[in-house]
PDB file of C-alpha atoms in Angstrom:
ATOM      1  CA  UNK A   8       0.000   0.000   0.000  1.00 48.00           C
ATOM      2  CA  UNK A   9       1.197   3.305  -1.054  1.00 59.00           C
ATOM      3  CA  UNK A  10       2.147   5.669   1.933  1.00 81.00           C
ATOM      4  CA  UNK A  11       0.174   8.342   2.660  1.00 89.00           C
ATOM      5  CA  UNK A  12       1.328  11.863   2.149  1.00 94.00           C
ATOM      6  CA  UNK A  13       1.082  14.266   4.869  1.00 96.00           C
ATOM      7  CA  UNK A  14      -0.156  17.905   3.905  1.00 97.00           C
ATOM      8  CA  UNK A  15      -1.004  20.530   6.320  1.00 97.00           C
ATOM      9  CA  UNK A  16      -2.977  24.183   5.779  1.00 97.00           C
ATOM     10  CA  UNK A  17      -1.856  26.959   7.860  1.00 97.00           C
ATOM     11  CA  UNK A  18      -4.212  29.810   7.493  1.00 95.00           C
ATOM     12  CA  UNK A  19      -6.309  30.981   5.107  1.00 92.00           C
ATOM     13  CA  UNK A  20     -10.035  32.664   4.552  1.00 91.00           C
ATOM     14  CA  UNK A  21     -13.233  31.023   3.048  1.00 87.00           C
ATOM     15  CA  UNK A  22     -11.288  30.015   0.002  1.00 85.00           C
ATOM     16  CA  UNK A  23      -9.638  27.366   1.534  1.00 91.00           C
ATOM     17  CA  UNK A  24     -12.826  25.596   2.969  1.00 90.00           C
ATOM     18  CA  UNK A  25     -13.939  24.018  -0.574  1.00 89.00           C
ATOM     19  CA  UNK A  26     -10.768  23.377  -1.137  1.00 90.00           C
ATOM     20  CA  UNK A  27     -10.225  21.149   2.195  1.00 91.00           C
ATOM     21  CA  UNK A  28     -12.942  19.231   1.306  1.00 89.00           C
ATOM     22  CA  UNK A  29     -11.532  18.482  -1.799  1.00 90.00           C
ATOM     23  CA  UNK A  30      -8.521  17.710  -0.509  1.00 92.00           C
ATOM     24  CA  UNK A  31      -9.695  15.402   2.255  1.00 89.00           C
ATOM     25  CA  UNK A  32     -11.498  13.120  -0.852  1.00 89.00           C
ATOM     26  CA  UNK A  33      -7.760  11.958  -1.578  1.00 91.00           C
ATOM     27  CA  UNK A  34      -7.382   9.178   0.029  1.00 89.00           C
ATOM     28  CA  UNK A  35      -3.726   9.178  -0.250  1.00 93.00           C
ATOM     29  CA  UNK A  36      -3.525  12.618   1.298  1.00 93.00           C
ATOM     30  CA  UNK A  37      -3.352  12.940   5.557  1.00 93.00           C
ATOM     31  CA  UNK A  38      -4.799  16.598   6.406  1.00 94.00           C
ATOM     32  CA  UNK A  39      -4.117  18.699   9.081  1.00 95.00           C
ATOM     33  CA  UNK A  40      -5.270  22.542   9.407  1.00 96.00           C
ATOM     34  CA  UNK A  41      -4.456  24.823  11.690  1.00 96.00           C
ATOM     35  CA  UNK A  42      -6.364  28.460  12.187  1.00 95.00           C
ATOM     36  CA  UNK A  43      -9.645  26.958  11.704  1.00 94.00           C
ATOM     37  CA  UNK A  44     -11.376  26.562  14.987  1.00 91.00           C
ATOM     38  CA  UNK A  45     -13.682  29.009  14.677  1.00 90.00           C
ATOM     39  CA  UNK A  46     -15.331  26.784  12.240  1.00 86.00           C
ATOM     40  CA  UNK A  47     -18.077  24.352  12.345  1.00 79.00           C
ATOM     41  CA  UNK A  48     -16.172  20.836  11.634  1.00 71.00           C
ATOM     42  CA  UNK A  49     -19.118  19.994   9.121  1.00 66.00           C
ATOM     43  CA  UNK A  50     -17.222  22.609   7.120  1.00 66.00           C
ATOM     44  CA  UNK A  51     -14.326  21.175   7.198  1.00 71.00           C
ATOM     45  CA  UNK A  52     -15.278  17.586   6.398  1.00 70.00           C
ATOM     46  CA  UNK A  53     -14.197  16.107   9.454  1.00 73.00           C
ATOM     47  CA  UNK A  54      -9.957  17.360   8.809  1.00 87.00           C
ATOM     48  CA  UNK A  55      -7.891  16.872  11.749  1.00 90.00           C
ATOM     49  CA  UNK A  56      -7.582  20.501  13.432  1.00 92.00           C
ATOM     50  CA  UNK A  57      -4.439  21.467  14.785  1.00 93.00           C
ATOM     51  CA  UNK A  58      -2.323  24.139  16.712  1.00 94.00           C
ATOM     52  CA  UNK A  59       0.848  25.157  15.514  1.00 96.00           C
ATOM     53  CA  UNK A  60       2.949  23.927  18.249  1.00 94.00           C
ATOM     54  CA  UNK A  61       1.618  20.473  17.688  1.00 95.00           C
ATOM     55  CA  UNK A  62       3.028  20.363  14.234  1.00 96.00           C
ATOM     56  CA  UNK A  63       6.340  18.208  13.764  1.00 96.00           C
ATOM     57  CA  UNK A  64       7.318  19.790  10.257  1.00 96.00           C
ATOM     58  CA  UNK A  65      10.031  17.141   9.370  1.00 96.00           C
ATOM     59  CA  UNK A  66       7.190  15.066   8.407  1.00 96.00           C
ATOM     60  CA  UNK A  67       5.199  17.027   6.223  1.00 97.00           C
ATOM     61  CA  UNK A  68       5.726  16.552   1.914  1.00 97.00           C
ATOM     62  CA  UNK A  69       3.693  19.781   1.655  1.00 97.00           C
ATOM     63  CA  UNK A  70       2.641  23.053   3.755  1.00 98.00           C
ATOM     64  CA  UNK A  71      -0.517  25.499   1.854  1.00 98.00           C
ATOM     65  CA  UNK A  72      -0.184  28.745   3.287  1.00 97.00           C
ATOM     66  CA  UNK A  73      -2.640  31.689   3.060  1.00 95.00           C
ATOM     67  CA  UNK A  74      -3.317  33.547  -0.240  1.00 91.00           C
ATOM     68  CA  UNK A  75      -1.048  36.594   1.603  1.00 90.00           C
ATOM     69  CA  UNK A  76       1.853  34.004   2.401  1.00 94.00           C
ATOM     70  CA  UNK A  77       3.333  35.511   5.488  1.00 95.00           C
ATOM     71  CA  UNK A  78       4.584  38.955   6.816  1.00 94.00           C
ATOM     72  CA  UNK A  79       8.093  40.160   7.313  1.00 94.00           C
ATOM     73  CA  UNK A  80       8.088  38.646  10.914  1.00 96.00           C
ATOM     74  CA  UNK A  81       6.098  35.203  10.178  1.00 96.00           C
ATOM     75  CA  UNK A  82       2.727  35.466  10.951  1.00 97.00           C
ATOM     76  CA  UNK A  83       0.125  34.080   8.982  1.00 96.00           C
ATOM     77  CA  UNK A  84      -3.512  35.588   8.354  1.00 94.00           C
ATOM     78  CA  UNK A  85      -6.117  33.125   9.694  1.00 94.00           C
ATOM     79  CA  UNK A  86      -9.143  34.521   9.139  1.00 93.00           C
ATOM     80  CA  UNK A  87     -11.451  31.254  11.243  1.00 94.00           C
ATOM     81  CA  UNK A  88      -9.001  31.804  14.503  1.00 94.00           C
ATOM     82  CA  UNK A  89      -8.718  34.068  17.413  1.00 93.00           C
ATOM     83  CA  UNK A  90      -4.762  32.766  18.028  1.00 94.00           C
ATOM     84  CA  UNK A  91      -1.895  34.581  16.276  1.00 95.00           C
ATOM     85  CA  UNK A  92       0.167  32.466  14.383  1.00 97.00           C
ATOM     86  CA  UNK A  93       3.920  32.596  13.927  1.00 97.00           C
ATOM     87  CA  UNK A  94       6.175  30.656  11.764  1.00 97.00           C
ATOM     88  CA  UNK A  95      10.016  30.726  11.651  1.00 97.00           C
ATOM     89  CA  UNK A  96      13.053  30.606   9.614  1.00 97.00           C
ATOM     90  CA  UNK A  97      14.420  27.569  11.546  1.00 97.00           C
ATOM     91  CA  UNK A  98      10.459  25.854  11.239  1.00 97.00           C
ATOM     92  CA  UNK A  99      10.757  26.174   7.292  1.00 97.00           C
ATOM     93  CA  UNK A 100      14.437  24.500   7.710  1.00 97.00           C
ATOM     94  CA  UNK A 101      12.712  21.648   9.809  1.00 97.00           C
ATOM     95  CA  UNK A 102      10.333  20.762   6.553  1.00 97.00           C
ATOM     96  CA  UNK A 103      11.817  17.381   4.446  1.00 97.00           C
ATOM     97  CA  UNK A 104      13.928  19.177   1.160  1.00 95.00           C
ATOM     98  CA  UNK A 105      11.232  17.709  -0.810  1.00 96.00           C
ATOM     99  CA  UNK A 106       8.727  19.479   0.358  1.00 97.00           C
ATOM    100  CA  UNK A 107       6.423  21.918  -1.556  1.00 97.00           C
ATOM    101  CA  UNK A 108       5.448  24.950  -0.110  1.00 98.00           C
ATOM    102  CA  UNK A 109       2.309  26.396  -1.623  1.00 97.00           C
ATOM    103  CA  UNK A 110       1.539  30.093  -1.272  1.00 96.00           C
ATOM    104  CA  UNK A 111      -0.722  32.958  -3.428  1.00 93.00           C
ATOM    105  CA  UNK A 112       2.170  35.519  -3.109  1.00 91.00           C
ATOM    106  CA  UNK A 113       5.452  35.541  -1.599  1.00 93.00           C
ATOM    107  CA  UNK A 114       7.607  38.181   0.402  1.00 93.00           C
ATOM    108  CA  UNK A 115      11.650  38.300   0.342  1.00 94.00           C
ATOM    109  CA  UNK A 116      11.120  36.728   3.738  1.00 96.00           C
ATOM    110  CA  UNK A 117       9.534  33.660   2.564  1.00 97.00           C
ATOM    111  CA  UNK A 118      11.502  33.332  -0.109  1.00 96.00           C
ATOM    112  CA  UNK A 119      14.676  33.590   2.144  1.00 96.00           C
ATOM    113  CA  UNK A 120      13.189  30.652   4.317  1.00 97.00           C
ATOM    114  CA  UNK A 121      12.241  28.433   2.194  1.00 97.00           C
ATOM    115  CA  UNK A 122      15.436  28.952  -0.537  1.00 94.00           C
ATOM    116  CA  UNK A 123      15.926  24.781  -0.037  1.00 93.00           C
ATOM    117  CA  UNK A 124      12.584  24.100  -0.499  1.00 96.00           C
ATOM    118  CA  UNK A 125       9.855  24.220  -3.521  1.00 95.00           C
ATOM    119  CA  UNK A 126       8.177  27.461  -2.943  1.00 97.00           C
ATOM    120  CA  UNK A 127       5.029  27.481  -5.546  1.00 96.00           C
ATOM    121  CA  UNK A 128       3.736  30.987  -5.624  1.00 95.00           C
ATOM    122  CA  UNK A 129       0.138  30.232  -7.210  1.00 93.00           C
ATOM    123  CA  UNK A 130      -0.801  34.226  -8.159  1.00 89.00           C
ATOM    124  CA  UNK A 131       2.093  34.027 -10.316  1.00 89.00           C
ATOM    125  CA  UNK A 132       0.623  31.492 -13.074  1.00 90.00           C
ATOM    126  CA  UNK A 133      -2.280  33.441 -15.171  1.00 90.00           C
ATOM    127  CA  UNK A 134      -4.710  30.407 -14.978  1.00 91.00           C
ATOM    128  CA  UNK A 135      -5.256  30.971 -10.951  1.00 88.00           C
ATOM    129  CA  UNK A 136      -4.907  34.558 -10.810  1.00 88.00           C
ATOM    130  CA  UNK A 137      -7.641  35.184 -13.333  1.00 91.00           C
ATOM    131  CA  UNK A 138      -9.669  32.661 -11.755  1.00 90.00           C
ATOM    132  CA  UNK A 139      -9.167  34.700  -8.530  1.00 87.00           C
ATOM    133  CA  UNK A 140      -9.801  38.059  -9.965  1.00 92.00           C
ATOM    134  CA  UNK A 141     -13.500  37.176  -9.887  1.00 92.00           C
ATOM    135  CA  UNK A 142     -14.395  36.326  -6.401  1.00 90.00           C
ATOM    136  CA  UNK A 143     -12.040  39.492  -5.830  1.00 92.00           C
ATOM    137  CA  UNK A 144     -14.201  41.319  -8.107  1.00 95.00           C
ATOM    138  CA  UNK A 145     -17.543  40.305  -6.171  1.00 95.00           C
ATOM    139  CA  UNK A 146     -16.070  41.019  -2.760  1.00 94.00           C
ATOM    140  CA  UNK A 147     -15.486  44.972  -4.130  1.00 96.00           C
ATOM    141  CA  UNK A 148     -19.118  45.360  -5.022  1.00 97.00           C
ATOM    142  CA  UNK A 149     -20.263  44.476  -1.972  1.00 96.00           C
ATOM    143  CA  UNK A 150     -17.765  46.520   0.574  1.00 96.00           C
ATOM    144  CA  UNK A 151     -19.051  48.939  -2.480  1.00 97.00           C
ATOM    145  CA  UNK A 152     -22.799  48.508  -1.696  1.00 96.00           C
ATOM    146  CA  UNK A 153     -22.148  48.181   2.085  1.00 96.00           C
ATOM    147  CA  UNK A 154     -20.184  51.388   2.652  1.00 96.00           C
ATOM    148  CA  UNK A 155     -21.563  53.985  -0.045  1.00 96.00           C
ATOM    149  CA  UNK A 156     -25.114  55.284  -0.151  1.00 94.00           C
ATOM    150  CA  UNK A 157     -25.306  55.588  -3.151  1.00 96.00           C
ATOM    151  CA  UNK A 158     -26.314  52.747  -6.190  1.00 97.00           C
ATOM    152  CA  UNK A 159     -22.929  51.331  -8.383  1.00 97.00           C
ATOM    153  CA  UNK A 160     -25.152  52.297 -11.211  1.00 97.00           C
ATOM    154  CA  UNK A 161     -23.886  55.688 -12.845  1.00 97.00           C
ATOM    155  CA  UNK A 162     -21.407  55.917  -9.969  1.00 97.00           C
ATOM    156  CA  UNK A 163     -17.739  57.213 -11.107  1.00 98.00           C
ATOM    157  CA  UNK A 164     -15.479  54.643 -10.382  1.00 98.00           C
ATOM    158  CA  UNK A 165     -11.664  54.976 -10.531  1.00 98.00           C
ATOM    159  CA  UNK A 166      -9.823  51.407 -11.186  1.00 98.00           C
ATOM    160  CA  UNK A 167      -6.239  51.715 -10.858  1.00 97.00           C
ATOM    161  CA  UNK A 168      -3.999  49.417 -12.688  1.00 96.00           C
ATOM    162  CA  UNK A 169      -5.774  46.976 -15.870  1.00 97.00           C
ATOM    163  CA  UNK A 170      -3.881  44.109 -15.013  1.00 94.00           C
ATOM    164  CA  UNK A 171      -5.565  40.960 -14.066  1.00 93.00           C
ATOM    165  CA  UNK A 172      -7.953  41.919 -11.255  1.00 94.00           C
ATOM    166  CA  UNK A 173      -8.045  45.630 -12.762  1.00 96.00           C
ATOM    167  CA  UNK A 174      -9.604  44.157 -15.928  1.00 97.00           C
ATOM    168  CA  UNK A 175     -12.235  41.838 -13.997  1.00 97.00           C
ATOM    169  CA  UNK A 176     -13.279  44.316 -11.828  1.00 97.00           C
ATOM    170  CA  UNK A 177     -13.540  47.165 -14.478  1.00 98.00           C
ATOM    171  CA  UNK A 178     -15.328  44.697 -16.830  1.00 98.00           C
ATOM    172  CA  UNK A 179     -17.768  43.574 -13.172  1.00 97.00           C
ATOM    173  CA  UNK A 180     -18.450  47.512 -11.905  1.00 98.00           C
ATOM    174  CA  UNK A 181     -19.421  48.664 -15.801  1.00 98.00           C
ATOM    175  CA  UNK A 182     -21.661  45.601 -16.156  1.00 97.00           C
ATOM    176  CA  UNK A 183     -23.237  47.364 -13.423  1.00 97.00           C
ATOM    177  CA  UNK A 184     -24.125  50.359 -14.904  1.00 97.00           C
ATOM    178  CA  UNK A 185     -20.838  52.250 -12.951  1.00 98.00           C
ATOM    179  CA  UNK A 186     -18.939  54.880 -15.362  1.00 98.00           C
ATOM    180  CA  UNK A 187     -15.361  53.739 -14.878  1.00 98.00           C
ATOM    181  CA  UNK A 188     -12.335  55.480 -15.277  1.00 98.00           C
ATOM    182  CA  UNK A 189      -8.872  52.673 -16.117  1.00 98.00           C
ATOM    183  CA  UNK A 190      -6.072  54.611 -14.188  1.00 97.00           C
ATOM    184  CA  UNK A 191      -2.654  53.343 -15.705  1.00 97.00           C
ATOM    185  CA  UNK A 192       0.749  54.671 -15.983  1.00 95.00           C
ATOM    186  CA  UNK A 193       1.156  51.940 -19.319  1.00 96.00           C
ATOM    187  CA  UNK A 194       0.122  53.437 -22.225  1.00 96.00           C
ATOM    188  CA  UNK A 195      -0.830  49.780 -23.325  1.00 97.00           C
ATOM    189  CA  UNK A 196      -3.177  48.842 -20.427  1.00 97.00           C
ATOM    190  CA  UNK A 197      -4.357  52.450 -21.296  1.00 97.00           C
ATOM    191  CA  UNK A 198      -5.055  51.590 -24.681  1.00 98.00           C
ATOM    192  CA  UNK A 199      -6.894  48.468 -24.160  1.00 97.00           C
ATOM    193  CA  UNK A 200      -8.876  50.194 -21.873  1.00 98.00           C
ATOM    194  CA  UNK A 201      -9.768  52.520 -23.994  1.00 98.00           C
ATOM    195  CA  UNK A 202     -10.634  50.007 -26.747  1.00 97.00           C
ATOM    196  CA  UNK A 203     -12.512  47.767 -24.038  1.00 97.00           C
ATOM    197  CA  UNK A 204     -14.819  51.612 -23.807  1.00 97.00           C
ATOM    198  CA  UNK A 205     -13.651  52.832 -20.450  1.00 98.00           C
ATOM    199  CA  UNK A 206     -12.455  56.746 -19.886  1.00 97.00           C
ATOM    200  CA  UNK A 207      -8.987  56.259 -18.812  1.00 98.00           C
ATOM    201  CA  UNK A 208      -6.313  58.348 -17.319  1.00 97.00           C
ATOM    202  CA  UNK A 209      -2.324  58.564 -16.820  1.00 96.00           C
ATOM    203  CA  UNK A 210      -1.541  57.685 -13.501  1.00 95.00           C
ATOM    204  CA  UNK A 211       0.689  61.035 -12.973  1.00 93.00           C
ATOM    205  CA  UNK A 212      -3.354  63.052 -14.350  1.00 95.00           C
ATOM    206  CA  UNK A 213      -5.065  61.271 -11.501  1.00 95.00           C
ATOM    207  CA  UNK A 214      -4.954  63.670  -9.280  1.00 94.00           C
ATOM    208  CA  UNK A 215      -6.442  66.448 -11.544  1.00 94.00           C
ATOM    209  CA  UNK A 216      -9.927  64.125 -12.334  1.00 95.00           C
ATOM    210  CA  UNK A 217      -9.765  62.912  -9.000  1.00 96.00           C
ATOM    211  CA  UNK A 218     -12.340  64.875  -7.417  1.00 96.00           C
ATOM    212  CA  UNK A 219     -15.366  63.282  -9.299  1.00 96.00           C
ATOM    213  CA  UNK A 220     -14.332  59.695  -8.204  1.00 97.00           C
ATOM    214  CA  UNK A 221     -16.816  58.150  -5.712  1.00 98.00           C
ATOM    215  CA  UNK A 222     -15.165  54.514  -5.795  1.00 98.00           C
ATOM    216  CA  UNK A 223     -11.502  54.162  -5.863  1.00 98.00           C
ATOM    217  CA  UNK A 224     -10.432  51.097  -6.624  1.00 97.00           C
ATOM    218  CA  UNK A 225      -6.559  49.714  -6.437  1.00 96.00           C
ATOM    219  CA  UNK A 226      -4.886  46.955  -8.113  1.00 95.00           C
ATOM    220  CA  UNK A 227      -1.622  48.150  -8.209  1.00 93.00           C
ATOM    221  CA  UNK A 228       1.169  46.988  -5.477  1.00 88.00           C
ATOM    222  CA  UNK A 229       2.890  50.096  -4.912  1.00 88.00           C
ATOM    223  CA  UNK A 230       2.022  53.383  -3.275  1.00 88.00           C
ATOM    224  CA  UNK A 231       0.341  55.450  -6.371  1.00 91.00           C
ATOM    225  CA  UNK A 232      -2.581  56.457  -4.376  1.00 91.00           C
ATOM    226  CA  UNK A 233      -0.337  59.450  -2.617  1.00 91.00           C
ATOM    227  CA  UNK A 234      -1.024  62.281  -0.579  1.00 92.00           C
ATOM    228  CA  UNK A 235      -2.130  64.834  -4.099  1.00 92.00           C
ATOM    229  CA  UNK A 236      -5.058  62.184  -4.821  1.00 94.00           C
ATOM    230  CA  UNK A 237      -6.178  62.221  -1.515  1.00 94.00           C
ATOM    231  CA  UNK A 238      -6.029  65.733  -0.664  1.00 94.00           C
ATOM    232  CA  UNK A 239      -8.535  66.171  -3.970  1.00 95.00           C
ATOM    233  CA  UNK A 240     -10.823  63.588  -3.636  1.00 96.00           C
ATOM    234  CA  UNK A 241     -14.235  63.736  -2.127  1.00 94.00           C
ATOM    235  CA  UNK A 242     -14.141  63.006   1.567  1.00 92.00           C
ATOM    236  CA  UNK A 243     -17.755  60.943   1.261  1.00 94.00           C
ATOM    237  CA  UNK A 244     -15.535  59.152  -1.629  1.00 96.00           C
ATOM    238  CA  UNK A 245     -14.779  55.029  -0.979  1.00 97.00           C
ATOM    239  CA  UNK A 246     -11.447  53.684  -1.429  1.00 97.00           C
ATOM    240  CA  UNK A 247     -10.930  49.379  -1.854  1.00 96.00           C
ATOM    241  CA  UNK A 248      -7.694  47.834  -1.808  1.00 94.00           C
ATOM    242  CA  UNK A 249      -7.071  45.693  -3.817  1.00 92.00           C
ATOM    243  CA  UNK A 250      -3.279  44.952  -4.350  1.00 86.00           C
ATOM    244  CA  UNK A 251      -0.792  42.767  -2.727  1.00 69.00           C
ATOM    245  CA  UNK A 252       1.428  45.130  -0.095  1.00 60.00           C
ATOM    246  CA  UNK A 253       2.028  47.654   0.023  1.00 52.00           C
ATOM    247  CA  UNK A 254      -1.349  48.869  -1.698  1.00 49.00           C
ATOM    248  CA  UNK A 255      -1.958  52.461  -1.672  1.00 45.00           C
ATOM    249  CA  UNK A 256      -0.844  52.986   2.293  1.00 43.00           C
TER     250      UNK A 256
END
């Protein structure tokens, strides 16, 4: 009989519950999870829940961290737990040398720790970051609907950046009815945008059509939403986050 391979989930949001349960169907796969007590097991199918001290990492052939990897210090986001959780350069040099690490995006710091090991970073490959884009996409309508009072439809909504998410949540926000402005500093996502029948704007103009956004939305990981944008924009104006860090902060 084959040996089973040990996998364990550190972390994570609602993503990860579907994908547990797909998981746990392999029969050939032993589960454990940690950051998920706050959750009813019949969500989790029944997965062995764990703390993080209780985890012997020599014997695990792969780890699946959050979507956000980790921060600069170790901790992982666990959405489902009330405990802070902390991993370490020396835990990551516990792990087998085959073993995959799976993570949505990575950090110097991860990369650092886990330089002997197979560090998958999924958001990289098109396929899953599309994919992602849409739930992404769904979530900013509704922190849209929840914190504005007014409708998405005929709203002026500012996306910055047309890459992946930026074009899913551009195409999502005009099928509602929103007018939406592509904010780019490429004149070729600028371009398409413009073909695609969006108003668009160079990111270093922002700040001068600023003051008739309602919805700010940012896909871009760097700090382009600056101190000129917000001194002009409406202070009844919503701004979404979007990027990896460091976002617009």
């Amino acid at each position: 009989m084959q040996k089973k391979k040990k996998m364990a989930i550190i972390g994570g949001d609602a993503r990860y519950l579907p994908l547990i349960h797909a998981l746990h169907k392999w029969e050939w796969l032993d589960i454990e999870i940690v950051g998920f007590e706050k959750v009813e097991q019949s969500y989790t199918g029944g997965v062995r829940q764990a703390l993080i001290d209780e985890l012997n990492p020599s014997i695990y052939d792969a780890i699946v961290l959050p979507i956000t990897g980790i921060d600069d210090k170790g901790f992982v986001e666990a959405v489902f737990s009330n405990r802070k959780i902390q991993l370490s350069k020396e835990w990551f040099q516990k792990l087998p040398k085959h073993c995959i690490v799976f993570t949505g995006i990575s950090n110097q710091t991860l990369d650092s720790w886990c330089e002997n090991l197979y560090l998958t970073k999924l958001m990289e490959r098109d396929d899953i970051a599309i994919y992602n884009s849409i739930p992404t996409a769904e979530g900013a309508i509704m922190l849209a609907i929840k914190h504005t009072d007014i409708t998405i439809h005929h709203a002026n909504v500012f996306v910055y950046g047309f890459g992946r998410v930026g074009k899913t949540t551009a195409k999502t926000f005009s099928g509602l009815g929103a007018n939406v402005t592509v904010v780019s500093r490429s004149e070729t996502e600028l371009s398409r945008a413009y073909e695609q029948g969006y108003e668009t704007c160079s990111i270093k103009d922002s700040a001068k059509a600023i003051a008739s956004c309602e919805i700010l939305i940012n896909t871009i990981p760097a700090l382009v939403v600056d101190e000129a944008i917000l001194e002009r924009m409406s202070s009844n104006a919503l701004i979404i986050d979007l990027a990896s860090k460091p976002g617009w902060n």
